Tab-separated table of C-alpha atoms in Angstrom:
chain	number	residue	atom	x	y	z
A	692	MET	CA	75.098	-7.508	-32.677
A	693	TYR	CA	78.922	-6.085	-33.003
A	694	THR	CA	78.860	-6.745	-36.861
A	695	THR	CA	75.498	-4.343	-36.730
A	696	ALA	CA	77.337	-1.636	-34.766
A	697	TYR	CA	80.288	-1.857	-36.984
A	698	ARG	CA	78.242	-1.837	-40.251
A	699	ILE	CA	76.301	1.188	-38.924
A	700	THR	CA	79.380	3.161	-37.513
A	701	GLY	CA	81.956	1.925	-40.219
A	702	ASP	CA	84.765	2.271	-37.490
A	703	VAL	CA	85.869	-0.660	-35.391
A	704	GLU	CA	86.453	1.683	-32.046
A	705	TRP	CA	83.055	3.138	-32.510
A	706	ALA	CA	81.626	-0.147	-32.702
A	707	GLY	CA	83.004	-1.156	-29.731
A	708	GLU	CA	82.165	1.924	-27.918
A	709	ALA	CA	78.464	1.425	-29.242
A	710	LEU	CA	78.395	-2.001	-28.381
A	711	GLN	CA	79.650	-1.376	-24.457
A	712	ASP	CA	77.088	1.560	-24.206
A	713	ALA	CA	74.179	-0.632	-25.431
A	714	PHE	CA	74.888	-3.495	-23.145
A	715	MET	CA	75.248	-1.135	-20.122
A	716	GLN	CA	71.822	0.415	-20.872
A	717	VAL	CA	70.672	-3.550	-21.424
A	718	PHE	CA	71.700	-4.365	-17.991
A	719	LYS	CA	70.849	-1.048	-16.483
A	720	HIS	CA	66.977	-1.572	-18.051
A	721	ILE	CA	66.238	-5.202	-18.205
A	722	GLY	CA	63.638	-4.481	-15.884
A	723	SER	CA	61.671	-2.415	-18.169
A	724	PHE	CA	61.674	-4.613	-21.038
A	725	GLU	CA	57.930	-5.126	-22.080
A	726	GLN	CA	58.230	-8.300	-23.891
A	727	ARG	CA	56.567	-6.738	-26.946
A	728	SER	CA	59.473	-7.929	-28.937
A	729	THR	CA	61.994	-10.579	-28.499
A	730	LEU	CA	64.647	-10.035	-26.150
A	731	GLY	CA	67.088	-10.459	-29.062
A	732	ALA	CA	65.159	-7.743	-30.884
A	733	TRP	CA	65.018	-5.238	-27.922
A	734	ILE	CA	68.949	-5.862	-27.490
A	735	LYS	CA	69.247	-4.970	-30.985
A	736	ALA	CA	67.422	-1.998	-31.378
A	737	ILE	CA	69.468	-0.542	-28.438
A	738	VAL	CA	72.649	-1.496	-30.216
A	739	VAL	CA	71.299	0.313	-33.577
A	740	ARG	CA	70.456	3.462	-31.542
A	741	ALA	CA	73.838	3.221	-29.659
A	742	ALA	CA	75.636	2.809	-33.048
A	743	LEU	CA	73.278	5.674	-34.817
A	744	GLN	CA	74.512	7.942	-31.470
A	745	LYS	CA	77.974	7.725	-32.637
A	746	VAL	CA	77.547	8.757	-36.040
A	747	ASP	CA	76.236	12.208	-35.456
A	748	ARG	CA	76.598	13.415	-38.573
A	749	ARG	CA	74.070	11.331	-40.247
A	750	LYS	CA	71.776	14.009	-40.850
A	751	SER	CA	73.779	16.365	-42.551
A	752	SER	CA	75.049	13.816	-44.760
A	753	MET	CA	71.423	12.922	-45.848
A	754	THR	CA	70.249	16.526	-46.358
A	755	SER	CA	73.255	16.472	-48.997
A	756	TRP	CA	72.244	13.704	-51.066
A	757	PRO	CA	70.261	14.140	-54.297
A	758	GLU	CA	67.000	12.865	-54.522
A	759	GLU	CA	66.264	12.636	-58.476
A	760	TYR	CA	66.503	9.216	-58.402
A	761	GLY	CA	62.887	8.268	-58.401
A	762	ASP	CA	62.515	6.946	-61.933
A	763	THR	CA	65.785	5.433	-62.400
A	764	MET	CA	66.180	1.782	-63.036
A	765	LEU	CA	68.230	-0.515	-60.695
A	766	ASP	CA	69.570	-3.362	-62.235
A	767	TRP	CA	71.884	-5.817	-60.086
A	768	GLY	CA	73.257	-7.762	-63.033
A	769	THR	CA	72.894	-11.138	-64.088
A	770	SER	CA	75.951	-12.781	-62.232
A	771	PRO	CA	76.464	-13.027	-58.369
A	772	ILE	CA	77.807	-9.973	-56.630
A	773	ASP	CA	80.823	-10.612	-54.540
A	774	ALA	CA	79.959	-10.215	-50.325
A	775	MET	CA	83.547	-8.666	-49.882
A	776	GLN	CA	83.148	-6.175	-52.686
A	777	LEU	CA	79.808	-5.426	-51.503
A	778	GLU	CA	80.894	-4.725	-48.016
A	779	GLN	CA	83.620	-2.502	-48.986
A	780	ALA	CA	80.988	-0.601	-51.233
A	781	ILE	CA	78.676	-0.320	-48.160
A	782	GLN	CA	81.468	1.315	-46.070
A	783	ARG	CA	81.994	3.682	-48.923
A	784	LEU	CA	78.463	4.754	-48.483
A	785	PRO	CA	77.888	8.493	-46.861
A	786	GLU	CA	76.951	7.758	-43.104
A	787	GLY	CA	73.044	8.435	-43.267
A	788	ALA	CA	72.780	6.682	-46.219
A	789	ARG	CA	74.692	3.516	-45.168
A	790	ALA	CA	72.378	3.784	-41.636
A	791	VAL	CA	69.460	3.558	-43.906
A	792	PHE	CA	70.819	0.833	-45.796
A	793	VAL	CA	71.974	-1.531	-43.320
A	794	LEU	CA	69.144	-1.136	-41.204
A	795	ALA	CA	66.772	-1.674	-44.172
A	796	GLU	CA	68.379	-4.278	-46.359
A	797	VAL	CA	70.725	-6.007	-43.778
A	798	GLU	CA	68.785	-5.794	-40.520
A	799	GLY	CA	65.090	-5.732	-42.026
A	800	TYR	CA	63.747	-2.864	-40.107
A	801	ALA	CA	60.682	-1.146	-42.053
A	802	HIS	CA	60.816	2.526	-43.173
A	803	LYS	CA	58.677	3.482	-40.136
A	804	GLU	CA	61.037	2.023	-37.524
A	805	ILE	CA	63.981	3.399	-39.099
A	806	ALA	CA	62.446	6.921	-39.205
A	807	GLU	CA	62.017	6.600	-35.610
A	808	MET	CA	65.250	5.541	-35.046
A	809	LEU	CA	67.035	8.341	-37.106
A	810	ASP	CA	63.950	10.679	-36.210
A	811	ILE	CA	63.657	11.439	-39.901
A	812	SER	CA	60.491	11.044	-42.156
A	813	GLU	CA	59.776	7.646	-43.556
A	814	GLY	CA	59.768	9.442	-47.182
A	815	THR	CA	63.418	10.616	-46.389
A	816	SER	CA	64.170	7.195	-45.297
A	817	LYS	CA	62.913	5.481	-48.528
A	818	SER	CA	64.663	8.122	-50.689
A	819	GLN	CA	67.935	7.823	-48.810
A	820	LEU	CA	67.658	3.970	-49.257
A	821	PHE	CA	67.387	4.333	-52.942
A	822	ALA	CA	70.321	6.787	-52.881
A	823	ALA	CA	72.366	4.529	-51.295
A	824	LYS	CA	71.501	1.634	-53.866
A	825	LYS	CA	72.081	3.776	-56.456
A	826	ARG	CA	75.619	4.449	-55.133
A	827	LEU	CA	76.302	0.846	-54.662
A	828	ARG	CA	75.207	-0.220	-57.895
A	829	GLU	CA	77.862	2.636	-59.288
A	830	LEU	CA	80.494	1.153	-57.026
A	831	LEU	CA	79.929	-2.570	-58.021
A	832	SER	CA	79.282	-1.857	-61.676
A	833	PRO	CA	82.745	-2.480	-62.993
A	834	GLN	CA	82.155	-6.205	-61.757
A	835	MET	CA	78.522	-6.422	-62.952
A	836	MET	CA	77.471	-8.370	-65.862
A	837	TYR	CA	74.566	-7.395	-67.752
B	1058	MET	CA	62.340	-0.449	-59.309
B	1059	GLU	CA	64.860	-2.870	-59.312
B	1060	GLN	CA	66.038	-5.845	-61.652
B	1061	ASN	CA	68.003	-8.716	-60.339
B	1062	ARG	CA	67.373	-8.025	-56.854
B	1063	GLU	CA	68.100	-11.407	-55.899
B	1064	ASN	CA	71.970	-10.916	-56.550
B	1065	LEU	CA	71.995	-8.339	-53.782
B	1066	GLN	CA	70.177	-10.191	-51.415
B	1067	GLN	CA	72.123	-13.079	-51.937
B	1068	ALA	CA	75.360	-10.959	-51.417
B	1069	ILE	CA	74.051	-9.523	-48.393
B	1070	ARG	CA	73.365	-13.204	-46.751
B	1071	GLN	CA	76.969	-13.437	-47.406
B	1072	LEU	CA	78.211	-10.508	-45.748
B	1073	PRO	CA	81.039	-11.144	-43.258
B	1074	GLU	CA	80.296	-11.613	-39.529
B	1075	TYR	CA	82.640	-9.508	-37.079
B	1076	GLN	CA	84.224	-10.122	-33.711
B	1077	PRO	CA	84.450	-7.497	-30.967
B	1078	PRO	CA	87.833	-6.769	-29.523
B	1079	ALA	CA	88.603	-9.474	-26.770
B	1080	GLY	CA	88.421	-7.166	-23.850
B	1081	LEU	CA	85.250	-5.455	-24.329
B	1082	TRP	CA	83.265	-7.878	-22.684
B	1083	ASP	CA	85.657	-7.511	-19.612
B	1084	THR	CA	85.192	-3.897	-19.871
B	1085	ILE	CA	81.456	-3.845	-19.763
B	1086	ALA	CA	81.584	-6.465	-16.950
B	1087	GLY	CA	84.014	-4.011	-15.162
B	1088	GLU	CA	81.706	-1.275	-15.518
B	1089	LEU	CA	78.975	-2.937	-14.371
B	1090	ASP	CA	80.952	-4.052	-11.242
B	1091	PHE	CA	82.017	-0.512	-10.691
B	1092	ASP	CA	78.294	0.647	-10.897
B	1093	GLN	CA	77.381	-2.105	-8.395
B	1094	THR	CA	80.275	-0.871	-6.180
B	1095	LEU	CA	78.875	2.371	-5.963
B	1096	GLU	CA	75.241	1.526	-5.479
B	1097	LYS	CA	75.807	0.486	-2.025
B	1098	PRO	CA	77.967	3.353	-0.492
B	1099	LEU	CA	75.167	5.928	-2.541
B	1100	GLN	CA	72.558	4.228	-0.606
B	1101	GLU	CA	74.508	4.433	2.613
B	1102	LEU	CA	75.415	8.056	2.450
B	1103	PRO	CA	74.901	10.005	5.623
B	1104	VAL	CA	71.621	11.578	6.284
B	1105	TYR	CA	71.864	15.059	8.163
B	1106	THR	CA	68.996	16.899	10.048
B	1107	PRO	CA	68.477	20.513	10.078
B	1108	PRO	CA	69.393	22.507	13.141
B	1109	ALA	CA	67.040	22.052	15.998
B	1110	ASP	CA	65.942	25.578	15.755
B	1111	LEU	CA	64.872	25.510	12.099
B	1112	TRP	CA	61.248	24.141	12.584
B	1113	ASP	CA	60.484	26.789	15.072
B	1114	SER	CA	61.879	29.510	12.651
B	1115	LEU	CA	59.897	27.974	9.875
B	1116	ALA	CA	56.639	28.171	12.131
B	1117	ALA	CA	57.287	31.841	12.730
B	1118	ARG	CA	57.498	32.344	9.107
B	1119	ILE	CA	54.508	30.623	8.391
B	1120	GLU	CA	52.579	32.658	10.906
B	1121	GLN	CA	53.817	36.022	9.486
B	1122	ALA	CA	53.120	34.969	6.069
B	1123	PRO	CA	49.413	36.060	5.168
B	1124	GLU	CA	49.571	34.609	1.904
B	1125	LEU	CA	49.554	31.333	3.643
B	1126	ALA	CA	46.024	31.636	5.214
B	1127	PRO	CA	43.696	29.237	4.065
B	1128	GLU	CA	41.675	30.199	0.856
B	1129	LYS	CA	38.240	31.141	1.172
B	1130	GLY	CA	35.371	29.683	-0.095
B	1131	ILE	CA	34.227	25.727	-0.549
B	1132	ARG	CA	34.864	23.453	-3.469
B	1133	PRO	CA	32.236	21.662	-4.731
B	1134	ALA	CA	33.868	18.473	-4.186
B	1135	TYR	CA	32.968	18.896	-0.588
B	1136	LYS	CA	29.935	20.961	-0.303
B	1137	TRP	CA	27.962	17.740	0.268
B	1138	LEU	CA	30.543	17.139	3.457
B	1139	VAL	CA	29.995	20.612	4.436
B	1140	GLY	CA	26.538	20.525	4.199
B	1141	LEU	CA	26.097	17.369	5.971
B	1142	VAL	CA	27.945	18.761	8.749
B	1143	LEU	CA	25.769	22.054	8.656
B	1144	MET	CA	22.735	19.742	8.298
B	1145	ALA	CA	23.689	17.607	11.433
B	1146	LEU	CA	24.519	20.838	13.337
B	1147	GLY	CA	21.034	22.244	12.590
B	1148	VAL	CA	19.093	19.045	13.708
B	1149	TRP	CA	21.011	18.657	16.817
B	1150	VAL	CA	20.406	22.436	17.574
B	1151	PHE	CA	16.573	22.425	17.080
B	1152	LEU	CA	16.131	18.987	18.425
B	1153	PRO	CA	12.924	18.956	20.937
B	1154	VAL	CA	13.917	18.009	24.075
B	1155	ALA	CA	12.242	14.410	24.314
B	1156	PRO	CA	14.098	11.245	25.586
B	1157	PRO	CA	14.640	8.808	22.826
B	1158	VAL	CA	13.333	5.082	23.232
B	1159	ALA	CA	16.109	2.713	22.911
B	1160	PRO	CA	15.331	0.347	20.124
B	1161	ALA	CA	14.800	-3.536	21.254
B	1162	SER	CA	17.751	-4.824	19.328
B	1163	ILE	CA	20.395	-2.683	20.788
B	1164	PRO	CA	21.737	-4.195	23.958
B	1165	THR	CA	23.223	-1.328	26.600
B	1166	THR	CA	26.087	-1.709	28.712
B	1167	PRO	CA	26.479	0.126	32.123
B	1168	ALA	CA	28.971	2.374	30.772
B	1169	GLN	CA	26.657	3.546	28.024
B	1170	SER	CA	23.495	3.936	30.015
B	1171	ALA	CA	22.805	6.248	32.638
B	1172	GLU	CA	19.771	3.908	33.528
B	1173	PRO	CA	19.375	0.202	32.777
B	1174	ILE	CA	16.418	-0.320	30.161
B	1175	ALA	CA	13.681	-2.462	31.252
B	1176	LEU	CA	11.575	-3.598	28.140
B	1177	ASN	CA	9.122	-6.491	27.839
B	1178	ASN	CA	10.396	-10.104	28.646
B	1179	GLN	CA	9.038	-11.022	24.951
B	1180	PRO	CA	11.164	-8.750	22.601
B	1181	GLN	CA	10.663	-11.109	19.582
B	1182	GLN	CA	6.748	-9.844	19.769
B	1183	ILE	CA	7.582	-6.360	19.724
B	1184	ARG	CA	7.172	-4.026	16.692
B	1185	THR	CA	8.438	-0.691	16.678
B	1186	THR	CA	6.999	1.943	14.435
B	1187	GLN	CA	9.128	5.259	13.791
B	1188	THR	CA	6.842	8.456	14.481
B	1189	ASN	CA	9.286	11.083	13.846
B	1190	ASN	CA	13.111	11.598	14.539
B	1191	THR	CA	13.098	11.376	18.084
B	1192	GLN	CA	10.284	9.015	19.358
B	1193	LYS	CA	9.829	5.416	18.650
B	1194	LYS	CA	6.642	3.824	19.864
B	1195	ALA	CA	6.651	0.076	21.160
B	1196	VAL	CA	3.437	-1.410	20.156
B	1197	LYS	CA	2.407	-4.805	21.695
B	1198	PRO	CA	-1.347	-5.751	20.927
B	1199	THR	CA	-1.875	-7.358	24.346
B	1200	SER	CA	0.579	-5.114	26.884
B	1201	LYS	CA	0.827	-1.544	27.707
B	1202	PRO	CA	4.307	-0.663	26.341
B	1203	ARG	CA	7.271	0.501	28.725
B	1204	LEU	CA	9.662	3.033	27.709
B	1205	ALA	CA	13.110	3.659	28.525
B	1206	HIS	CA	15.756	6.004	27.615
B	1207	ARG	CA	20.002	5.916	27.545
B	1208	THR	CA	22.395	8.898	27.271
B	1209	GLU	CA	25.169	7.965	25.332
B	1210	VAL	CA	28.550	9.045	27.032
B	1211	VAL	CA	31.489	9.665	24.552
B	1212	ASP	CA	35.225	8.913	25.443
B	1213	ASP	CA	37.017	12.149	26.549
B	1214	ALA	CA	40.291	10.668	24.912
B	1215	LEU	CA	38.261	10.237	21.266
B	1216	ILE	CA	37.280	14.101	21.825
B	1217	MET	CA	40.815	15.544	23.008
B	1218	ALA	CA	42.122	13.564	19.963
B	1219	CYS	CA	39.659	15.386	17.646
B	1220	ARG	CA	40.067	18.591	19.072
B	1221	SER	CA	44.266	18.528	18.594
B	1222	ALA	CA	43.850	17.912	15.042
B	1223	GLU	CA	46.767	20.264	14.123
B	1224	ASP	CA	48.894	19.538	10.860
B	1225	PRO	CA	52.454	20.143	11.011
B	1226	ASN	CA	53.092	17.985	7.928
B	1227	TYR	CA	50.591	20.298	6.099
B	1228	ASP	CA	52.691	23.190	7.213
B	1229	LEU	CA	55.505	21.584	5.731
B	1230	VAL	CA	53.884	21.143	2.558
B	1231	GLU	CA	53.016	24.887	2.427
B	1232	THR	CA	56.420	26.046	2.986
B	1233	LEU	CA	58.002	23.721	0.582
B	1234	CYS	CA	55.615	25.181	-2.069
B	1235	LYS	CA	56.867	28.371	-0.933
B	1236	GLU	CA	60.314	27.450	-2.363
B	1237	ALA	CA	58.583	27.016	-5.822
B	1238	LEU	CA	58.381	23.220	-6.076
B	1239	PRO	CA	57.571	22.167	-9.673
B	1240	VAL	CA	54.912	19.765	-8.230
B	1241	CYS	CA	53.171	22.292	-6.502
B	1242	GLU	CA	52.107	24.080	-9.893
B	1243	GLU	CA	50.514	20.501	-11.245
B	1244	PRO	CA	46.959	20.596	-11.371
B	1245	GLN	CA	46.519	17.687	-9.367
B	1246	PHE	CA	48.400	18.784	-6.356
B	1247	LYS	CA	46.610	22.115	-6.705
B	1248	GLN	CA	43.305	20.339	-6.528
B	1249	LEU	CA	44.267	18.144	-3.631
B	1250	LYS	CA	45.422	21.258	-1.911
B	1251	ALA	CA	42.162	23.109	-2.285
B	1252	GLU	CA	40.404	20.022	-1.098
B	1253	PHE	CA	42.022	19.907	2.179
B	1254	ASP	CA	41.588	23.565	2.572
B	1255	ASP	CA	37.614	22.956	2.244
B	1256	LEU	CA	38.046	20.000	5.033
B	1257	THR	CA	39.744	22.279	7.230
B	1258	GLN	CA	37.039	24.596	7.095
B	1259	ALA	CA	34.548	22.036	7.499
B	1260	HIS	CA	36.608	20.766	10.646
B	1261	THR	CA	37.123	24.098	11.875
B	1262	ALA	CA	33.378	24.918	12.069
B	1263	LEU	CA	32.513	21.469	13.320
B	1264	LYS	CA	35.203	21.700	16.207
B	1265	ASN	CA	33.577	25.069	17.221
B	1266	ALA	CA	30.236	23.682	17.479
B	1267	LEU	CA	31.821	20.841	19.328
B	1268	GLY	CA	33.184	23.155	21.868
B	1269	GLN	CA	30.061	23.972	22.968
B	1270	TYR	CA	28.336	20.484	23.017
B	1271	ALA	CA	31.406	18.055	23.522
B	1272	ASP	CA	29.184	15.064	24.273
B	1273	ASP	CA	27.276	14.482	21.463
B	1274	PRO	CA	28.171	11.391	19.267
B	1275	ASP	CA	27.133	12.325	16.099
B	1276	LEU	CA	29.213	15.614	15.967
B	1277	VAL	CA	32.199	13.722	16.993
B	1278	SER	CA	31.495	11.082	14.574
B	1279	GLN	CA	31.270	13.740	11.496
B	1280	LEU	CA	34.596	15.159	13.083
B	1281	ILE	CA	36.134	11.855	12.937
B	1282	ASP	CA	35.003	11.237	9.228
B	1283	ILE	CA	36.539	14.706	8.029
B	1284	GLU	CA	39.838	14.139	9.937
B	1285	GLN	CA	40.002	10.557	8.129
B	1286	ALA	CA	39.412	12.604	4.845
B	1287	ARG	CA	41.748	15.275	5.575
B	1288	ASP	CA	44.522	12.650	6.357
B	1289	GLN	CA	44.285	11.050	3.165
B	1290	VAL	CA	44.284	14.042	1.321
B	1291	LEU	CA	47.251	14.926	3.216
B	1292	GLN	CA	48.853	11.615	2.680
B	1293	GLN	CA	48.373	12.111	-1.227
B	1294	LEU	CA	49.985	15.593	-1.035
B	1295	MET	CA	52.906	14.454	0.932
B	1296	ALA	CA	53.224	11.521	-1.452
B	1297	MET	CA	53.366	13.717	-4.654
B	1298	MET	CA	56.211	15.693	-2.883
């Protein structure tokens, strides 16, 4: 949970505050858990939302992203990607694109779920994910072999 | 389109995990304790009662406010009830004065009967045939039927209870709605309030009739039915507030 919060916020202090806010909500509203998902998934969604609230600039950073990557082919290279370098690259992404990438690729949320969490359209979620991947590939390209 | 996507997925699976600061859970536990500490005294905060003359002032204001008078007209939902009441009144008023015959199956007690009922000694052989609303004829092939009547006496306390159906709670509802409570504007609340007004009109009409014929059990029964319906509606109104 903390890792998710940190990866979304990109800040240790914000991650701690988000986790704290999230668990306060969990303890206060545990009675309203309707078992439509697992308890873990329910708590994680609350943590994600709390982390997103800390990154309140996500919408402005999303609108600043160009969306002309539609026909671009992304190639992740033939050699393994170093996880620590990937982590550093993720943290260099703009906040909005980073949140979408973490939620989609790391946490496994669907674009519909991401759109609801971030209050954006599914199309925006998809374009932000593609933009994030494009930027990651650029950041990782010095070590990539093709 | 992505090529070599498995390389990205492999790196994602190897991303590092992070641990929260050591004191974070203590902080959360401390906040929960604080909330729980605050919860009990919040529930035990003192309750204050208004000055004794407030309700008198309120009642005086209500009486002086013409807009608080009940609305005219009958809502469709209770037209049937008002109709039943009026029909019962009409039937009662125009009843021919004839002593009814007590059915053989109804036992009577001295408190209910002005005279004891003397029926045939073989009630299982008696068939009753209703000829109209007021008379029943006991038919026995081999013997002459014997007629009897009874007068049902209504308990005075019951009548008084029906007559004293004032509603201070409804006055409170009206007064609070004058303060523009949001709930008063909800359609369901308005509908309930209109139903209550209709029932009040029916109640008043029936009570006036009962003032002249206070010993009629049918009218008293109708009045009790209306009282119960009013109470239910009033309880719903109070619950919504």
